Amino acid sequence: MRLRWSFRRLAWMLALLAGLLAPLAVGNPYYLQVLTLGLIWAIGVYGLNIVLGFTGQLSLGHAGFFGIGAYTVGLLTLRVGLSFWVALLAAVVLTMIAGWLVGWICLRTRGHAFAIFTMAVGVIINLLIDKWDSLTNGQVGLVNIPAPNAIGPVSFDSAQARYYLVLVFLVLAAYATWAILRSPIGRAMHAVRQSEELAAAIGIPVMRTKRLAFVLSTVFAGVAGALFAGYLGYLGPDVTGVDITFDMLLYLLVGGMGTVAGPLVGALLVGALTQVLQAFQQYQMLIFGPVLVILIRFFPGGLAGIPAGIRRRRERGPNPPPLAAEPIPAAREEV
Amino acid sequence: MLSVEALGKSFGGLQAVQDVTFSVEAGSITAIIGPNGAGKSTLFNLIAGAVRPTSGRIRLNGEDVTGLPAHEMAARGVARTFQSTHLFQEFTVIDNVMAACQLRGGAHLWDALLRTDKLRREAGALREQAMRALAFVEVAHLADRRAGTIPQEAQKRVALAMGIATQPKLVLLDEIAGGLNPEETDRMMALIRRLVDHGMTVCFVEHKLRMVMQLADQVVVIHHGRTIAEGTPAQVSRDPAVIEAYLGGGGIAAGG
Amino acid sequence: MTLLMQEVLGGLVLGSIYSLVAMGLTLVYGVMEIPNFAHGHLYMLGAYITWFLLVSAHFGYWPATLAAAVVLSGIGALLEWVVFRPLRNAPQVHAMIASVGVMLFLEALAQWLWGPDFQRMPTPYGRVLNAGPFTVSEQQLVVIAAAIVCMSLLYLFLKHTPLGMAIEAVAQNRTGARLVGIRTHRISLITFGLSAALASIAASLIAPIHLIFPAMGTMVIMKAFAIIVIGGMGSIPGAIAGGYILALAESIGGAYVSTNYQDVIAFALLALILFLRPSGLFTKGV
C-alpha cells in the first residue's frame, strides 16, 4: 500500500517536472501551442470529470460554459478594456452564476432527461453566441484579444510564459480534483453516482451534492475558456458547439472517468493522436467513434482506471460475486 | 416515540399503503409482518422519508415529520437498512460506513480544497466512528475490503453498521436476515438485541416467523396496505384476522 | 394572411419530418430506455443512401426510398446487437456515451464516403403549384401525405399485429413482457430497425426540399429530443403532436419574430417545459 502510494507520488512529480521542462524541449512553436491547448482542454475536462466521473451525471452543455468563460474574457478585455485578470475573475463568477442557475433547473431532471436538458442548454448558448452579432460578432468571432497583462516583472507576451500560466491553472485543477476526491464531499459525490437512493437514505443531501458538482464543473470549464481566449487571442462560436463537448467526453473516457490523472492523460494522448492523424483530419472520428464505443464497453474506467480494474479483479478472487441489488423505490429529492 | 396515523401512499392508481396506524415505544423492538406485497417496504420508505405519503401523519417524539425528505429524517435520528444487500459496491467497507455517518460533519468545500485542520480532525473522527460501528457488528477486520467482494453475512452486517453509525434513535431494518442461514440468523438476532441494549429503538420487517416470535415486543400485521392486527407475538398469532390473511385471501408468507 | 398560410404549410411539412424522426427516437426510448444520440445520423445516412440509389444506381424515387429504409433498418438492428445490447446492464450513461461514439463515427463515415459538400436530391415531384399568391410544391404535398401514411401504418402495426403488440408490451413493462414469454432481445432488435427505417423515410422525403450534408442530422436529433421530452419520453402520440407543434411554432415564430432565432425556439421551449414539468407535457404527473 505504502509502496504504491509513493510510486504514485513519484509519477506525479515526474509529470510536473516534464510539464516544467516541456517548453525548453519543444522548440517548434506550433507544437508548444498544441501542448498548451491540450492543457487548456484538460482543465475543461477536469470539470466534466467532476460532474460525470464523480456524480455520474452526463452533462452535454459543457462547451457552452467553456464558451461563456471565453467570451466573457474576450468581450471584457476588447470592448470594456478591462485587464485579463479582472476579466478572468468575472468569467469565474459568471460561469458560477450560470452554472448555479442551469444546475438548479436541470438537476430537477435525472438520468436521460438531464443529459438532453443540458444538451439543449449547450445548444442555446451556442446559438446565442452565434446569432447575437451586435454583442459577439457572430460567425466572424473576436480577434486581437489582448494577452494577459504583466504581473510585476512577469510578462505574458511570449508563448512560453502563457504556457506556464496555463500550467499553473492545470496544476490547480488537478490538485482541486484530488482534494475533493479525498474529502467527504468527494465521497458523497461518488456515493450519489453509485446509488442516489442509498445516498439519500443514509442522509447525503443528493440534490445539493449534485448541484455543487455541476457548479464546480462549469467553473472549471469557464476558467479553461478564459485561458483559451487569453492564450490564442481569437475566438469563434465554434468553441461552444456540442462537438466540443463530445471531444471533451472522448478525452475523459480515454483518460478515465472519476480519476485524478484521467483528464490530463486523455487530453494529451488524444491531442497527440489527433496531431499524428492530421492528414486524416476530417475522418478522425472513423477511429475515435468506435474507440469511444469500445472503451465504454470494455474499459469504462479508461487508461487511468486500468490499475484499479486489475486490483479489483484480483480482490474478487475466491469470493462469490455479490448478489444483484434489487431495485429500490426512487428516493424523493428535495426541491 | 414513533407514531404512524392512517398513513397512505398511492403510486398512480395503485394503493400501496392505504391505512396504516401503529405506534412504537422507545427502546422496544417492533416487527412488521404481512404477506408479500402487503406494503411493508413502502411503509419503511414512508417513515424514512424516501417516499412522500399521500395521506396520514407520521410523528416522531411528538413532532410532525410527515413528508420530510430522507436526509432530514436521518438528521432526526431515523436510519434504515435495505431489503436486499445494497451497499456502495465500489467503495471499501469503511468508506461505506463513513459515507453513512458524514452528515454530521460540518466540513465544506473550502475545507476540502485547503485541506484544513478541521477537515483532518473530522476525517479522523469519522473514521473512528465508522470503525466503532464496524466493531459493533464484528466486521472491523474487513474495513479495507471493497464492499462488493465480501461474503453475504458480512454485507448484511455492514448495511447494519451503516444504519447505526450515525447513532440513530430509531433503526428500521428491512429483512436484515434475508438469505441468512439459521446460525447466521441467530447471530443477527443477538446483534439486534445489543442495539436495544445500547438505547436504540428497532423496527424490522421480516418473513422469518421464528425471528418475529423470539425477538419482537410488539408485532404489527399489515395486509393489503392496512393494519389488521397489533399486539404481542402471542396475541397476534392467535388473531383470526391474521390467520385469515396468511392462509385465506392473501396467499402464503414466503420464507418462514 | 397568405404569409400565415404559407408558414403553416411550411410548418406542416417540417412537422411531418420531425414527427417521423421523433417517433423512431421515442420508440427506441420506450422499449430500451436509451436516448439514441445517433438517431439523427441514421436519418442522414438514409438521405445519402437514397440519393446514391437515385443518382448512381438509377432507382426510381419510391424504390430508392424503400430500399434505403430497408438498408437502414439493417444498420439499426446491427447497432442494437453490437453496441447497445452488451450495455443493457451497465450504468445509464454508458449507453448514451456509446451512442455519441456511433454518432461521431457515422458523420465521419459520410464525410469520407461522400465528401463534405452539399448534395441536392432530384425528385419526380418538382412542379410548383400556384393558387393565387399561394405557392406549394408537389414534393411538399408528397411529404405531408407520405408522413400520414407512415403514421397510420405504424399505428395499425402497433395496435393490430402480434409483433406490434409485443413491442408495446415491452415498452410498458420489460420484465413483465419477458415473464409472459416475449423475447425481449428480438423486440429490441426489431424496434431499433423500425426506428432507423422511419428516420430514413423521413430523410428521403425531405431531402429534395432541403440539402444533404454529413452534419444534417445534428440539428434534427436535437429537435427530436426536444419533441420527445415535450411529448413525454416513450409516447408515440406525444412525438407526433410534439413534432407538429414545434414545427409550426418554428415556422410561424420564424416568420413573425426573427429567422435568426428560429432554432432557439425549440430549445427555449424545451427548457421552459422541463422547468415547469420535469416529466414532460403529456405525461400524467405521478
mmCIF file of N, CA and C in Angstrom, chain A residues 175-180 182-206 208 212 216 308 311-312 315-335, chain B residues 11 45 49-53 67-71 74 78-80 82-91 95-96 98-103 107-110 112-115 119 122 126 144-152 155 162 166:
data_model
loop_
_atom_site.group_PDB
_atom_site.id
_atom_site.type_symbol
_atom_site.label_atom_id
_atom_site.label_comp_id
_atom_site.label_asym_id
_atom_site.label_seq_id
_atom_site.Cartn_x
_atom_site.Cartn_y
_atom_site.Cartn_z
ATOM 1 N N TYR A 175 -5.029 19.492 -8.555
ATOM 2 C CA TYR A 175 -5.000 19.465 -7.098
ATOM 3 C C TYR A 175 -6.415 19.511 -6.531
ATOM 4 N N ALA A 176 -7.248 20.406 -7.087
ATOM 5 C CA ALA A 176 -8.617 20.539 -6.569
ATOM 6 C C ALA A 176 -9.358 19.212 -6.724
ATOM 7 N N THR A 177 -9.155 18.566 -7.863
ATOM 8 C CA THR A 177 -9.805 17.276 -8.087
ATOM 9 C C THR A 177 -9.375 16.258 -7.039
ATOM 10 N N TRP A 178 -8.072 16.246 -6.789
ATOM 11 C CA TRP A 178 -7.538 15.296 -5.812
ATOM 12 C C TRP A 178 -8.075 15.597 -4.411
ATOM 13 N N ALA A 179 -8.079 16.886 -4.056
ATOM 14 C CA ALA A 179 -8.517 17.267 -2.713
ATOM 15 C C ALA A 179 -10.001 16.945 -2.515
ATOM 16 N N ILE A 180 -10.793 17.192 -3.552
ATOM 17 C CA ILE A 180 -12.222 16.907 -3.435
ATOM 18 C C ILE A 180 -12.452 15.406 -3.349
ATOM 19 N N ARG A 182 -10.654 13.177 -2.106
ATOM 20 C CA ARG A 182 -10.294 12.600 -0.809
ATOM 21 C C ARG A 182 -11.105 13.175 0.345
ATOM 22 N N SER A 183 -12.018 14.068 0.076
ATOM 23 C CA SER A 183 -12.776 14.702 1.156
ATOM 24 C C SER A 183 -14.163 14.067 1.266
ATOM 25 N N PRO A 184 -14.866 14.376 2.348
ATOM 26 C CA PRO A 184 -16.239 13.856 2.478
ATOM 27 C C PRO A 184 -17.110 14.274 1.295
ATOM 28 N N ILE A 185 -16.826 15.439 0.723
ATOM 29 C CA ILE A 185 -17.625 15.898 -0.410
ATOM 30 C C ILE A 185 -17.445 14.952 -1.596
ATOM 31 N N GLY A 186 -16.190 14.577 -1.852
ATOM 32 C CA GLY A 186 -15.926 13.638 -2.939
ATOM 33 C C GLY A 186 -16.589 12.303 -2.676
ATOM 34 N N ARG A 187 -16.544 11.865 -1.416
ATOM 35 C CA ARG A 187 -17.172 10.589 -1.080
ATOM 36 C C ARG A 187 -18.683 10.669 -1.333
ATOM 37 N N ALA A 188 -19.258 11.807 -0.952
ATOM 38 C CA ALA A 188 -20.696 11.980 -1.179
ATOM 39 C C ALA A 188 -21.006 11.942 -2.668
ATOM 40 N N MET A 189 -20.145 12.577 -3.470
ATOM 41 C CA MET A 189 -20.387 12.591 -4.915
ATOM 42 C C MET A 189 -20.325 11.180 -5.493
ATOM 43 N N HIS A 190 -19.300 10.434 -5.103
ATOM 44 C CA HIS A 190 -19.182 9.061 -5.607
ATOM 45 C C HIS A 190 -20.337 8.193 -5.106
ATOM 46 N N ALA A 191 -20.791 8.492 -3.887
ATOM 47 C CA ALA A 191 -21.929 7.730 -3.359
ATOM 48 C C ALA A 191 -23.166 7.995 -4.209
ATOM 49 N N VAL A 192 -23.371 9.255 -4.575
ATOM 50 C CA VAL A 192 -24.526 9.619 -5.395
ATOM 51 C C VAL A 192 -24.465 8.897 -6.739
ATOM 52 N N ARG A 193 -23.260 8.788 -7.304
ATOM 53 C CA ARG A 193 -23.120 8.116 -8.588
ATOM 54 C C ARG A 193 -23.514 6.641 -8.486
ATOM 55 N N GLN A 194 -23.099 6.008 -7.381
ATOM 56 C CA GLN A 194 -23.349 4.571 -7.280
ATOM 57 C C GLN A 194 -24.810 4.262 -6.993
ATOM 58 N N SER A 195 -25.439 5.054 -6.139
ATOM 59 C CA SER A 195 -26.857 4.848 -5.890
ATOM 60 C C SER A 195 -27.452 6.078 -5.231
ATOM 61 N N GLU A 196 -28.238 6.811 -6.000
ATOM 62 C CA GLU A 196 -28.857 8.013 -5.434
ATOM 63 C C GLU A 196 -29.784 7.653 -4.279
ATOM 64 N N GLU A 197 -30.481 6.524 -4.421
ATOM 65 C CA GLU A 197 -31.457 6.136 -3.406
ATOM 66 C C GLU A 197 -30.758 5.862 -2.081
ATOM 67 N N LEU A 198 -29.688 5.042 -2.173
ATOM 68 C CA LEU A 198 -28.980 4.702 -0.940
ATOM 69 C C LEU A 198 -28.342 5.956 -0.339
ATOM 70 N N ALA A 199 -27.770 6.797 -1.196
ATOM 71 C CA ALA A 199 -27.135 8.016 -0.703
ATOM 72 C C ALA A 199 -28.148 8.870 0.060
ATOM 73 N N ALA A 200 -29.339 9.015 -0.513
ATOM 74 C CA ALA A 200 -30.363 9.820 0.158
ATOM 75 C C ALA A 200 -30.750 9.163 1.478
ATOM 76 N N ALA A 201 -30.842 7.830 1.458
ATOM 77 C CA ALA A 201 -31.294 7.125 2.650
ATOM 78 C C ALA A 201 -30.313 7.263 3.803
ATOM 79 N N ILE A 202 -29.023 7.369 3.505
ATOM 80 C CA ILE A 202 -28.072 7.494 4.608
ATOM 81 C C ILE A 202 -27.807 8.957 4.937
ATOM 82 N N GLY A 203 -28.591 9.842 4.351
ATOM 83 C CA GLY A 203 -28.530 11.228 4.808
ATOM 84 C C GLY A 203 -27.658 12.146 3.985
ATOM 85 N N ILE A 204 -27.199 11.705 2.815
ATOM 86 C CA ILE A 204 -26.441 12.613 1.948
ATOM 87 C C ILE A 204 -27.444 13.473 1.184
ATOM 88 N N PRO A 205 -27.321 14.789 1.260
ATOM 89 C CA PRO A 205 -28.258 15.637 0.504
ATOM 90 C C PRO A 205 -27.941 15.539 -0.978
ATOM 91 N N VAL A 206 -28.644 14.646 -1.665
ATOM 92 C CA VAL A 206 -28.318 14.288 -3.047
ATOM 93 C C VAL A 206 -28.349 15.508 -3.959
ATOM 94 N N ARG A 208 -28.127 18.739 -3.262
ATOM 95 C CA ARG A 208 -27.096 19.732 -3.009
ATOM 96 C C ARG A 208 -25.740 19.239 -3.530
ATOM 97 N N LEU A 212 -23.589 21.104 -6.379
ATOM 98 C CA LEU A 212 -22.217 21.544 -6.153
ATOM 99 C C LEU A 212 -21.307 21.010 -7.252
ATOM 100 N N LEU A 216 -19.201 23.347 -9.845
ATOM 101 C CA LEU A 216 -17.749 23.195 -9.952
ATOM 102 C C LEU A 216 -17.353 22.890 -11.392
ATOM 103 N N ALA A 308 -6.701 0.161 -11.247
ATOM 104 C CA ALA A 308 -7.752 -0.114 -10.267
ATOM 105 C C ALA A 308 -8.573 -1.318 -10.706
ATOM 106 N N ARG A 311 -6.644 -4.428 -9.915
ATOM 107 C CA ARG A 311 -6.644 -4.647 -8.472
ATOM 108 C C ARG A 311 -7.983 -5.243 -8.041
ATOM 109 N N ARG A 312 -9.058 -4.676 -8.609
ATOM 110 C CA ARG A 312 -10.395 -5.121 -8.234
ATOM 111 C C ARG A 312 -10.600 -6.580 -8.625
ATOM 112 N N GLU A 315 -8.839 -8.762 -6.218
ATOM 113 C CA GLU A 315 -9.529 -8.817 -4.928
ATOM 114 C C GLU A 315 -10.693 -9.794 -4.946
ATOM 115 N N ARG A 316 -11.406 -9.772 -6.066
ATOM 116 C CA ARG A 316 -12.642 -10.539 -6.135
ATOM 117 C C ARG A 316 -12.358 -12.007 -5.829
ATOM 118 N N GLY A 317 -11.213 -12.460 -6.316
ATOM 119 C CA GLY A 317 -10.666 -13.782 -6.024
ATOM 120 C C GLY A 317 -11.682 -14.871 -5.732
ATOM 121 N N PRO A 318 -11.554 -15.531 -4.569
ATOM 122 C CA PRO A 318 -12.336 -16.723 -4.290
ATOM 123 C C PRO A 318 -13.792 -16.439 -3.906
ATOM 124 N N ASN A 319 -14.099 -15.228 -3.505
ATOM 125 C CA ASN A 319 -15.453 -14.961 -3.031
ATOM 126 C C ASN A 319 -16.457 -15.045 -4.171
ATOM 127 N N PRO A 320 -17.674 -15.479 -3.848
ATOM 128 C CA PRO A 320 -18.711 -15.477 -4.883
ATOM 129 C C PRO A 320 -19.057 -14.033 -5.230
ATOM 130 N N PRO A 321 -19.487 -13.789 -6.462
ATOM 131 C CA PRO A 321 -19.859 -12.423 -6.824
ATOM 132 C C PRO A 321 -21.033 -11.956 -5.969
ATOM 133 N N PRO A 322 -21.096 -10.662 -5.693
ATOM 134 C CA PRO A 322 -22.181 -10.154 -4.849
ATOM 135 C C PRO A 322 -23.535 -10.355 -5.517
ATOM 136 N N LEU A 323 -24.549 -10.479 -4.685
ATOM 137 C CA LEU A 323 -25.899 -10.599 -5.227
ATOM 138 C C LEU A 323 -26.265 -9.334 -5.969
ATOM 139 N N ALA A 324 -27.041 -9.498 -7.025
ATOM 140 C CA ALA A 324 -27.516 -8.311 -7.730
ATOM 141 C C ALA A 324 -28.458 -7.554 -6.811
ATOM 142 N N ALA A 325 -28.254 -6.265 -6.740
ATOM 143 C CA ALA A 325 -29.114 -5.460 -5.877
ATOM 144 C C ALA A 325 -30.501 -5.347 -6.487
ATOM 145 N N GLU A 326 -31.504 -5.503 -5.665
ATOM 146 C CA GLU A 326 -32.866 -5.312 -6.152
ATOM 147 C C GLU A 326 -33.161 -3.824 -6.233
ATOM 148 N N PRO A 327 -34.035 -3.451 -7.147
ATOM 149 C CA PRO A 327 -34.348 -2.022 -7.237
ATOM 150 C C PRO A 327 -35.058 -1.517 -5.999
ATOM 151 N N ILE A 328 -34.774 -0.310 -5.671
ATOM 152 C CA ILE A 328 -35.391 0.321 -4.505
ATOM 153 C C ILE A 328 -36.306 1.402 -5.050
ATOM 154 N N PRO A 329 -37.441 1.627 -4.449
ATOM 155 C CA PRO A 329 -38.299 2.714 -4.934
ATOM 156 C C PRO A 329 -37.525 4.018 -4.968
ATOM 157 N N ALA A 330 -37.759 4.785 -5.989
ATOM 158 C CA ALA A 330 -36.987 6.003 -6.181
ATOM 159 C C ALA A 330 -37.084 6.915 -4.973
ATOM 160 N N ALA A 331 -35.947 7.419 -4.565
ATOM 161 C CA ALA A 331 -35.950 8.355 -3.447
ATOM 162 C C ALA A 331 -36.485 9.686 -3.939
ATOM 163 N N ARG A 332 -37.217 10.340 -3.105
ATOM 164 C CA ARG A 332 -37.704 11.649 -3.469
ATOM 165 C C ARG A 332 -36.593 12.654 -3.215
ATOM 166 N N GLU A 333 -36.491 13.619 -4.073
ATOM 167 C CA GLU A 333 -35.454 14.607 -3.865
ATOM 168 C C GLU A 333 -36.052 15.870 -3.298
ATOM 169 N N GLU A 334 -35.276 16.532 -2.526
ATOM 170 C CA GLU A 334 -35.764 17.809 -2.026
ATOM 171 C C GLU A 334 -35.711 18.809 -3.165
ATOM 172 N N VAL A 335 -36.563 19.811 -3.105
ATOM 173 C CA VAL A 335 -36.600 20.784 -4.206
ATOM 174 C C VAL A 335 -35.908 22.068 -3.774
ATOM 175 N N PHE B 11 -49.350 4.893 -5.721
ATOM 176 C CA PHE B 11 -48.488 5.114 -6.878
ATOM 177 C C PHE B 11 -49.392 5.069 -8.098
ATOM 178 N N ASN B 45 -40.226 2.982 3.537
ATOM 179 C CA ASN B 45 -39.828 4.118 2.704
ATOM 180 C C ASN B 45 -40.537 5.392 3.142
ATOM 181 N N GLY B 49 -38.682 8.622 4.865
ATOM 182 C CA GLY B 49 -38.696 9.842 4.069
ATOM 183 C C GLY B 49 -38.267 9.649 2.631
ATOM 184 N N ALA B 50 -38.073 8.382 2.202
ATOM 185 C CA ALA B 50 -37.685 8.149 0.811
ATOM 186 C C ALA B 50 -38.856 8.399 -0.123
ATOM 187 N N VAL B 51 -40.057 8.234 0.403
ATOM 188 C CA VAL B 51 -41.269 8.421 -0.387
ATOM 189 C C VAL B 51 -42.199 9.315 0.419
ATOM 190 N N ARG B 52 -42.874 10.230 -0.266
ATOM 191 C CA ARG B 52 -43.763 11.153 0.437
ATOM 192 C C ARG B 52 -45.163 10.543 0.512
ATOM 193 N N PRO B 53 -45.758 10.474 1.698
ATOM 194 C CA PRO B 53 -47.091 9.865 1.815
ATOM 195 C C PRO B 53 -48.163 10.720 1.137
ATOM 196 N N GLY B 67 -43.721 13.760 5.466
ATOM 197 C CA GLY B 67 -43.284 14.327 4.189
ATOM 198 C C GLY B 67 -41.895 14.944 4.206
ATOM 199 N N LEU B 68 -41.163 14.835 5.307
ATOM 200 C CA LEU B 68 -39.792 15.336 5.297
ATOM 201 C C LEU B 68 -38.931 14.433 4.423
ATOM 202 N N PRO B 69 -37.955 15.010 3.695
ATOM 203 C CA PRO B 69 -37.105 14.176 2.849
ATOM 204 C C PRO B 69 -36.152 13.317 3.683
ATOM 205 N N ALA B 70 -35.561 12.324 3.012
ATOM 206 C CA ALA B 70 -34.771 11.309 3.707
ATOM 207 C C ALA B 70 -33.653 11.905 4.553
ATOM 208 N N HIS B 71 -32.932 12.906 4.005
ATOM 209 C CA HIS B 71 -31.791 13.368 4.796
ATOM 210 C C HIS B 71 -32.241 14.146 6.033
ATOM 211 N N ALA B 74 -32.999 11.432 8.492
ATOM 212 C CA ALA B 74 -31.736 10.903 9.014
ATOM 213 C C ALA B 74 -31.193 11.849 10.083
ATOM 214 N N VAL B 78 -33.477 8.936 12.403
ATOM 215 C CA VAL B 78 -34.107 7.752 11.832
ATOM 216 C C VAL B 78 -33.166 7.177 10.791
ATOM 217 N N ALA B 79 -32.807 5.907 10.930
ATOM 218 C CA ALA B 79 -31.914 5.282 9.960
ATOM 219 C C ALA B 79 -32.566 4.005 9.469
ATOM 220 N N ARG B 80 -32.239 3.607 8.248
ATOM 221 C CA ARG B 80 -32.825 2.366 7.757
ATOM 222 C C ARG B 80 -31.788 1.561 7.004
ATOM 223 N N PHE B 82 -31.601 -1.638 3.868
ATOM 224 C CA PHE B 82 -32.431 -2.040 2.742
ATOM 225 C C PHE B 82 -32.634 -3.537 2.690
ATOM 226 N N GLN B 83 -33.735 -3.888 2.027
ATOM 227 C CA GLN B 83 -34.152 -5.276 1.907
ATOM 228 C C GLN B 83 -33.056 -6.161 1.326
ATOM 229 N N SER B 84 -32.578 -5.779 0.164
ATOM 230 C CA SER B 84 -31.525 -6.576 -0.441
ATOM 231 C C SER B 84 -30.197 -6.049 0.066
ATOM 232 N N THR B 85 -29.174 -6.836 -0.138
ATOM 233 C CA THR B 85 -27.859 -6.344 0.211
ATOM 234 C C THR B 85 -27.566 -5.196 -0.707
ATOM 235 N N HIS B 86 -27.454 -4.031 -0.164
ATOM 236 C CA HIS B 86 -27.347 -2.872 -1.019
ATOM 237 C C HIS B 86 -26.329 -1.941 -0.401
ATOM 238 N N LEU B 87 -25.120 -2.024 -0.913
ATOM 239 C CA LEU B 87 -24.056 -1.157 -0.427
ATOM 240 C C LEU B 87 -23.494 -0.411 -1.620
ATOM 241 N N PHE B 88 -22.640 0.570 -1.370
ATOM 242 C CA PHE B 88 -21.893 1.181 -2.464
ATOM 243 C C PHE B 88 -20.804 0.184 -2.851
ATOM 244 N N GLN B 89 -21.086 -0.575 -3.907
ATOM 245 C CA GLN B 89 -20.245 -1.720 -4.245
ATOM 246 C C GLN B 89 -18.785 -1.346 -4.500
ATOM 247 N N GLU B 90 -18.558 -0.149 -5.055
ATOM 248 C CA GLU B 90 -17.189 0.209 -5.438
ATOM 249 C C GLU B 90 -16.389 0.777 -4.270
ATOM 250 N N PHE B 91 -17.073 1.170 -3.206
ATOM 251 C CA PHE B 91 -16.370 1.706 -2.042
ATOM 252 C C PHE B 91 -15.805 0.561 -1.203
ATOM 253 N N ASP B 95 -15.362 3.012 3.793
ATOM 254 C CA ASP B 95 -15.905 4.171 3.084
ATOM 255 C C ASP B 95 -17.428 4.152 3.065
ATOM 256 N N ASN B 96 -18.004 2.965 2.944
ATOM 257 C CA ASN B 96 -19.457 2.855 3.016
ATOM 258 C C ASN B 96 -19.974 3.424 4.323
ATOM 259 N N MET B 98 -18.370 5.339 6.460
ATOM 260 C CA MET B 98 -18.047 6.758 6.618
ATOM 261 C C MET B 98 -19.033 7.620 5.830
ATOM 262 N N ALA B 99 -19.406 7.159 4.649
ATOM 263 C CA ALA B 99 -20.393 7.910 3.870
ATOM 264 C C ALA B 99 -21.688 8.025 4.655
ATOM 265 N N ALA B 100 -21.995 6.954 5.385
ATOM 266 C CA ALA B 100 -23.259 6.949 6.119
ATOM 267 C C ALA B 100 -23.233 7.845 7.344
ATOM 268 N N CYS B 101 -22.045 8.120 7.899
ATOM 269 C CA CYS B 101 -22.069 8.962 9.104
ATOM 270 C C CYS B 101 -21.551 10.352 8.868
ATOM 271 N N GLN B 102 -21.261 10.720 7.626
ATOM 272 C CA GLN B 102 -20.635 12.026 7.448
ATOM 273 C C GLN B 102 -21.608 13.191 7.499
ATOM 274 N N LEU B 103 -22.914 12.903 7.578
ATOM 275 C CA LEU B 103 -23.824 14.041 7.519
ATOM 276 C C LEU B 103 -23.689 14.970 8.719
ATOM 277 N N ALA B 107 -17.632 20.042 7.517
ATOM 278 C CA ALA B 107 -16.580 20.463 6.600
ATOM 279 C C ALA B 107 -17.175 20.823 5.245
ATOM 280 N N HIS B 108 -16.730 21.919 4.674
ATOM 281 C CA HIS B 108 -17.268 22.373 3.408
ATOM 282 C C HIS B 108 -16.211 22.350 2.333
ATOM 283 N N LEU B 109 -16.615 22.885 1.182
ATOM 284 C CA LEU B 109 -15.738 22.848 0.016
ATOM 285 C C LEU B 109 -14.381 23.479 0.302
ATOM 286 N N TRP B 110 -14.396 24.624 1.009
ATOM 287 C CA TRP B 110 -13.114 25.288 1.271
ATOM 288 C C TRP B 110 -12.210 24.416 2.116
ATOM 289 N N ALA B 112 -12.179 21.287 2.085
ATOM 290 C CA ALA B 112 -11.667 20.228 1.218
ATOM 291 C C ALA B 112 -10.528 20.756 0.355
ATOM 292 N N LEU B 113 -10.724 21.940 -0.225
ATOM 293 C CA LEU B 113 -9.717 22.460 -1.146
ATOM 294 C C LEU B 113 -8.443 22.884 -0.415
ATOM 295 N N LEU B 114 -8.612 23.457 0.773
ATOM 296 C CA LEU B 114 -7.438 23.926 1.501
ATOM 297 C C LEU B 114 -6.900 22.872 2.465
ATOM 298 N N ARG B 115 -7.624 21.753 2.541
ATOM 299 C CA ARG B 115 -7.237 20.663 3.442
ATOM 300 C C ARG B 115 -6.948 21.192 4.848
ATOM 301 N N LEU B 119 -10.883 19.745 8.541
ATOM 302 C CA LEU B 119 -11.163 18.603 7.693
ATOM 303 C C LEU B 119 -10.449 17.358 8.212
ATOM 304 N N GLU B 122 -12.007 16.133 11.397
ATOM 305 C CA GLU B 122 -13.282 15.476 11.152
ATOM 306 C C GLU B 122 -13.104 14.130 10.474
ATOM 307 N N LEU B 126 -14.486 10.778 11.934
ATOM 308 C CA LEU B 126 -15.405 9.998 11.115
ATOM 309 C C LEU B 126 -14.940 8.552 11.025
ATOM 310 N N ASP B 144 -11.026 -2.576 4.986
ATOM 311 C CA ASP B 144 -10.413 -2.067 3.758
ATOM 312 C C ASP B 144 -10.749 -2.886 2.518
ATOM 313 N N ARG B 145 -11.645 -3.858 2.690
ATOM 314 C CA ARG B 145 -12.055 -4.642 1.511
ATOM 315 C C ARG B 145 -13.110 -3.864 0.737
ATOM 316 N N ARG B 146 -13.176 -4.141 -0.563
ATOM 317 C CA ARG B 146 -14.212 -3.500 -1.361
ATOM 318 C C ARG B 146 -15.554 -4.166 -1.049
ATOM 319 N N ALA B 147 -16.596 -3.350 -0.872
ATOM 320 C CA ALA B 147 -17.858 -3.867 -0.347
ATOM 321 C C ALA B 147 -18.441 -4.970 -1.219
ATOM 322 N N GLY B 148 -18.235 -4.870 -2.535
ATOM 323 C CA GLY B 148 -18.811 -5.869 -3.419
ATOM 324 C C GLY B 148 -18.161 -7.233 -3.298
ATOM 325 N N THR B 149 -17.041 -7.330 -2.571
ATOM 326 C CA THR B 149 -16.281 -8.582 -2.589
ATOM 327 C C THR B 149 -16.372 -9.378 -1.298
ATOM 328 N N ILE B 150 -17.129 -8.903 -0.301
ATOM 329 C CA ILE B 150 -17.155 -9.636 0.970
ATOM 330 C C ILE B 150 -18.385 -10.549 1.025
ATOM 331 N N PRO B 151 -18.360 -11.572 1.891
ATOM 332 C CA PRO B 151 -19.468 -12.538 1.946
ATOM 333 C C PRO B 151 -20.791 -11.876 2.338
ATOM 334 N N GLN B 152 -21.871 -12.601 2.063
ATOM 335 C CA GLN B 152 -23.184 -12.003 2.231
ATOM 336 C C GLN B 152 -23.510 -11.620 3.678
ATOM 337 N N GLN B 155 -21.905 -8.513 4.390
ATOM 338 C CA GLN B 155 -22.553 -7.372 3.735
ATOM 339 C C GLN B 155 -23.763 -6.909 4.536
ATOM 340 N N MET B 162 -23.927 0.706 8.709
ATOM 341 C CA MET B 162 -24.257 1.981 8.076
ATOM 342 C C MET B 162 -25.488 2.586 8.729
ATOM 343 N N THR B 166 -24.587 6.497 12.572
ATOM 344 C CA THR B 166 -24.958 7.862 12.936
ATOM 345 C C THR B 166 -25.541 7.921 14.337
#
